[in-house]
């Protein structure tokens, strides 16, 4: 029987070395409370995806992500206003995000950046908000998590003009090999989602093959961008294992070595080792 398109992909074989899903949206995956969060992360942990970073795109999801990170010690948060939400971005939004971003289990400012694909927010408003988020990341000393859709040149220009934070992560990297080299040379970290597994993503796969092992992360962006061969079906953090394995093949690397590298990178980039279970009293179950 052929699985229905709306069904989740099957659980993959567990990874030998655990990894972090560097960018997901647990609320959009249907995890509305602590029990739902633990259910989703339990599935991920069963295949070796042992920690996740749940990411906000508006103020409500930013509040939710920050709170959800206190429910389960495998969950961390990133908060920002998505570029498509920046048509209204004033003192209220800034005050809320500043307070949330300071939280101990909020490990990044994101996702922020530019999106020229959707016509939801004017480019000028997006760029102004992006500059503010860059400043916030620098002031609080946390990584900047970038959303870049059809906006490579303006993203690079604004980072140069403002002065990039110490750590910059290109979430769901979508550039070609040339842009990847520019980002690598600038010291940025490139995070690859299920799109890198798509068989028609030739230029993206070329880009992924040249990123140094110490500048690469793996993510799902769940519930979106489900990896091949389950494209179009609902994504979840456990599917990062599929992407990791495919990425290892693209790069001609050993799966275990790549998993160890992306795990170490996530710990370093987001300083996960400094945020322990004692901060929230242990794992939620």
Coordinates of C-alpha atoms in Angstrom, one line a residue:
X1 CA 0.0 0.0 0.0
X2 CA 1.4 3.5 -0.9
X3 CA 1.6 5.8 2.1
X4 CA -0.7 8.8 2.0
X5 CA 1.1 12.1 1.4
X6 CA 0.0 13.5 4.8
X7 CA 1.7 10.7 6.8
X8 CA 5.0 11.3 8.5
X9 CA 8.0 9.4 7.0
X10 CA 9.1 6.2 8.7
X11 CA 11.7 6.5 11.4
X12 CA 15.1 6.0 10.0
X13 CA 17.8 3.7 11.4
X14 CA 19.3 5.4 14.5
X15 CA 22.5 7.3 14.0
X16 CA 25.6 5.9 15.6
X17 CA 26.6 9.5 16.8
X18 CA 23.8 11.8 18.0
X19 CA 23.2 15.2 16.4
X20 CA 21.3 18.4 17.0
X21 CA 18.5 19.6 14.8
X22 CA 19.7 23.2 14.5
X23 CA 16.5 24.7 13.3
X24 CA 12.9 23.5 13.7
X25 CA 9.5 24.8 14.6
X26 CA 8.0 22.5 17.2
X27 CA 4.8 24.5 17.5
X28 CA 4.2 24.2 13.8
X29 CA 4.8 20.5 14.1
X30 CA 1.8 20.3 16.4
X31 CA 3.5 20.3 19.7
X32 CA 1.3 22.7 21.7
X33 CA 2.3 21.9 25.3
X34 CA 5.0 20.2 27.3
X35 CA 3.6 16.7 26.6
X36 CA 3.5 17.4 22.9
X37 CA 7.0 18.8 22.9
X38 CA 8.3 15.7 24.6
X39 CA 6.5 13.4 22.2
X40 CA 8.1 15.0 19.2
X41 CA 11.6 15.1 20.8
X42 CA 11.2 11.5 22.0
X43 CA 10.8 10.4 18.4
X44 CA 13.8 12.4 17.4
X45 CA 15.9 11.0 20.2
X46 CA 15.0 7.4 19.3
X47 CA 17.0 7.8 16.0
X48 CA 19.9 9.9 17.4
X49 CA 18.6 13.5 17.0
X50 CA 18.9 14.2 20.7
X51 CA 18.5 18.0 20.9
X52 CA 16.6 20.6 18.9
X53 CA 16.5 24.3 18.6
X54 CA 12.9 25.5 18.1
X55 CA 12.7 28.8 16.2
X56 CA 10.2 31.7 16.3
X57 CA 8.9 33.7 13.4
X58 CA 6.5 36.1 15.2
X59 CA 6.0 37.4 18.7
X60 CA 3.5 34.7 19.7
X61 CA 5.8 31.9 18.6
X62 CA 8.8 33.7 20.2
X63 CA 7.0 33.7 23.5
X64 CA 6.0 30.0 23.0
X65 CA 9.5 28.9 21.9
X66 CA 11.2 30.6 24.9
X67 CA 8.7 28.9 27.3
X68 CA 8.9 25.5 25.5
X69 CA 12.7 25.5 26.0
X70 CA 12.0 25.3 29.8
X71 CA 9.8 22.3 29.5
X72 CA 12.4 19.8 28.3
X73 CA 16.2 19.9 28.6
X74 CA 16.6 18.6 25.0
X75 CA 14.9 21.8 23.7
X76 CA 16.5 25.2 23.1
X77 CA 15.0 28.3 21.5
X78 CA 15.8 31.1 19.0
X79 CA 13.7 34.3 18.8
X80 CA 13.2 37.0 16.2
X81 CA 10.7 38.5 13.9
X82 CA 10.7 36.7 10.5
X83 CA 11.4 39.1 7.6
X84 CA 8.0 38.5 6.1
X85 CA 6.5 39.8 9.4
X86 CA 8.3 43.1 9.6
X87 CA 5.8 45.4 7.9
X88 CA 5.0 46.4 11.5
X89 CA 8.1 46.5 13.6
X90 CA 8.2 49.0 16.4
X91 CA 9.1 49.6 20.0
X92 CA 6.6 47.0 21.3
X93 CA 8.1 44.2 19.1
X94 CA 11.6 45.3 20.0
X95 CA 11.0 45.3 23.7
X96 CA 9.4 41.8 23.7
X97 CA 12.2 40.3 21.6
X98 CA 15.0 42.0 23.8
X99 CA 13.5 40.5 26.9
X100 CA 13.0 37.0 25.4
X101 CA 16.4 36.9 23.7
X102 CA 18.1 37.4 27.0
X103 CA 16.7 34.1 28.3
X104 CA 19.3 31.5 29.3
X105 CA 17.8 28.8 27.1
X106 CA 17.4 31.1 24.1
X107 CA 20.6 30.4 22.2
X108 CA 20.2 32.6 19.1
X109 CA 18.6 35.6 17.6
X110 CA 16.6 34.3 14.7
X111 CA 15.3 33.7 12.3
X112 CA 15.9 37.2 10.8
X113 CA 17.1 38.4 7.5
X114 CA 15.5 39.1 4.1
X115 CA 12.9 37.3 2.0
X116 CA 12.4 38.7 -1.5
X117 CA 10.3 35.7 -2.6
X118 CA 7.1 36.5 -0.7
X119 CA 5.6 40.0 -1.0
X120 CA 4.5 40.3 2.6
X121 CA 6.9 43.0 3.9
X122 CA 8.5 45.9 1.9
X123 CA 12.3 45.4 1.4
X124 CA 13.1 48.6 3.3
X125 CA 11.2 47.4 6.3
X126 CA 12.9 44.0 6.2
X127 CA 16.3 45.6 5.9
X128 CA 15.7 48.0 8.9
X129 CA 14.5 45.1 11.0
X130 CA 17.5 42.9 9.9
X131 CA 19.9 45.7 11.0
X132 CA 18.2 45.9 14.4
X133 CA 18.4 42.1 14.9
X134 CA 22.1 42.2 14.0
X135 CA 22.7 44.8 16.7
X136 CA 20.7 42.8 19.2
X137 CA 22.8 39.7 18.6
X138 CA 26.0 41.7 19.1
X139 CA 24.7 43.4 22.2
X140 CA 23.7 40.1 23.9
X141 CA 26.6 38.1 22.5
X142 CA 24.4 35.4 20.8
X143 CA 24.6 33.9 17.3
X144 CA 22.6 35.5 14.5
X145 CA 20.4 33.0 12.7
X146 CA 19.7 34.2 9.1
X147 CA 16.8 33.6 6.8
X148 CA 17.9 34.3 3.3
X149 CA 15.5 33.8 0.4
X150 CA 16.4 35.3 -3.0
X151 CA 18.4 38.0 -1.1
X152 CA 22.1 36.8 -1.0
X153 CA 23.7 40.1 -2.1
X154 CA 21.7 42.4 0.2
X155 CA 22.2 40.0 3.1
X156 CA 26.0 40.0 2.6
X157 CA 26.1 43.8 2.0
X158 CA 24.1 44.6 5.2
X159 CA 26.3 42.2 7.3
X160 CA 29.4 44.0 6.0
X161 CA 27.8 47.5 6.6
X162 CA 26.7 46.7 10.1
X163 CA 29.6 44.5 11.1
X164 CA 28.5 40.9 11.6
X165 CA 28.1 39.3 15.0
X166 CA 30.9 36.9 16.2
X167 CA 28.7 34.0 15.1
X168 CA 26.5 34.0 12.0
X169 CA 24.4 31.0 10.9
X170 CA 22.8 30.8 7.5
X171 CA 19.7 28.7 8.2
X172 CA 18.6 26.5 5.3
X173 CA 21.5 27.6 3.2
X174 CA 20.2 28.2 -0.4
X175 CA 23.2 29.7 -2.2
X176 CA 25.5 28.3 -4.9
X177 CA 29.1 27.2 -4.5
X178 CA 30.4 30.8 -5.1
X179 CA 28.2 32.2 -2.4
X180 CA 29.1 29.4 -0.1
X181 CA 32.8 30.2 -0.5
X182 CA 32.1 33.8 0.3
X183 CA 30.2 32.8 3.5
X184 CA 32.9 30.3 4.5
X185 CA 35.6 32.9 4.0
X186 CA 33.7 35.3 6.2
X187 CA 33.6 32.7 8.9
X188 CA 29.9 32.1 8.7
X189 CA 28.3 28.7 9.6
X190 CA 26.1 27.1 6.9
X191 CA 23.1 25.0 8.0
X192 CA 21.6 22.5 5.5
X193 CA 18.0 21.3 5.5
X194 CA 16.1 18.7 3.6
X195 CA 16.5 20.7 0.4
X196 CA 20.1 19.5 0.1
X197 CA 18.8 16.0 -0.5
X198 CA 16.5 17.0 -3.4
X199 CA 17.8 15.3 -6.5
X200 CA 17.3 18.5 -8.6
X201 CA 19.3 20.7 -6.2
X202 CA 22.5 20.3 -8.1
X203 CA 24.0 23.8 -7.2
X204 CA 23.1 23.4 -3.6
X205 CA 24.7 20.0 -3.4
X206 CA 27.8 21.4 -4.9
X207 CA 27.8 24.2 -2.3
X208 CA 27.4 21.7 0.5
X209 CA 30.4 19.6 -0.7
X210 CA 32.9 22.4 -0.2
X211 CA 31.9 23.7 3.3
X212 CA 34.6 22.9 5.9
X213 CA 33.5 20.3 8.5
X214 CA 33.8 22.9 11.3
X215 CA 31.4 25.3 9.6
X216 CA 28.4 23.0 8.9
X217 CA 25.2 22.2 10.7
X218 CA 22.1 20.1 9.9
X219 CA 18.5 21.1 10.4
X220 CA 15.0 20.2 9.4
X221 CA 13.1 23.5 9.3
X222 CA 10.2 21.1 10.2
X223 CA 7.4 20.8 9.4
X224 CA 8.7 22.0 6.1
X225 CA 11.3 20.8 3.6
X226 CA 11.1 17.0 4.3
X227 CA 14.1 15.3 2.8
X228 CA 14.1 12.9 -0.2
X229 CA 12.5 10.5 -0.8
X230 CA 9.7 11.8 1.4
X231 CA 9.4 15.3 0.0
X232 CA 6.0 16.8 0.4
X233 CA 5.2 14.8 3.6
X234 CA 5.2 16.3 7.1
X235 CA 8.7 16.9 8.5
X236 CA 9.8 16.4 12.1
X237 CA 13.2 16.7 13.9
X238 CA 13.8 12.9 13.5
X239 CA 14.2 13.4 9.8
X240 CA 17.4 15.3 10.3
X241 CA 18.9 11.8 10.4
X242 CA 17.9 11.4 6.7
X243 CA 19.5 14.7 5.8
X244 CA 22.7 13.9 7.7
X245 CA 23.2 10.6 5.8
X246 CA 22.5 12.1 2.4
X247 CA 24.8 15.0 3.2
X248 CA 27.6 12.6 4.1
X249 CA 27.2 11.0 0.7
X250 CA 27.2 14.3 -1.1
X251 CA 30.4 15.3 0.7
X252 CA 32.1 11.9 0.3
X253 CA 32.4 11.6 4.1
X254 CA 31.9 8.9 6.6
X255 CA 28.5 9.3 8.2
X256 CA 29.8 8.9 11.8
X257 CA 32.5 11.5 11.3
X258 CA 30.1 14.0 9.8
X259 CA 27.6 13.4 12.7
X260 CA 30.4 14.0 15.2
X261 CA 31.4 17.2 13.4
X262 CA 27.9 18.7 13.3
X263 CA 27.3 17.7 16.9
X264 CA 30.5 19.5 18.0
X265 CA 29.6 22.5 15.8
X266 CA 26.1 22.9 17.4
X267 CA 27.6 22.7 20.9
X268 CA 30.2 25.4 20.0
X269 CA 28.0 27.7 17.9
X270 CA 25.0 27.7 20.3
X271 CA 27.1 27.1 23.5
X272 CA 24.7 24.2 24.4
X273 CA 27.1 22.8 26.9
X274 CA 26.7 25.9 29.1
X275 CA 23.0 25.4 29.4
X276 CA 22.4 22.3 31.5
X277 CA 19.4 20.3 32.7
X278 CA 19.8 21.9 36.1
X279 CA 18.6 25.1 34.6
X280 CA 15.1 23.6 34.3
X281 CA 15.1 20.9 36.9
X282 CA 15.6 18.0 34.5
X283 CA 13.9 16.4 31.6
X284 CA 10.2 16.8 31.1
X285 CA 8.4 13.5 30.6

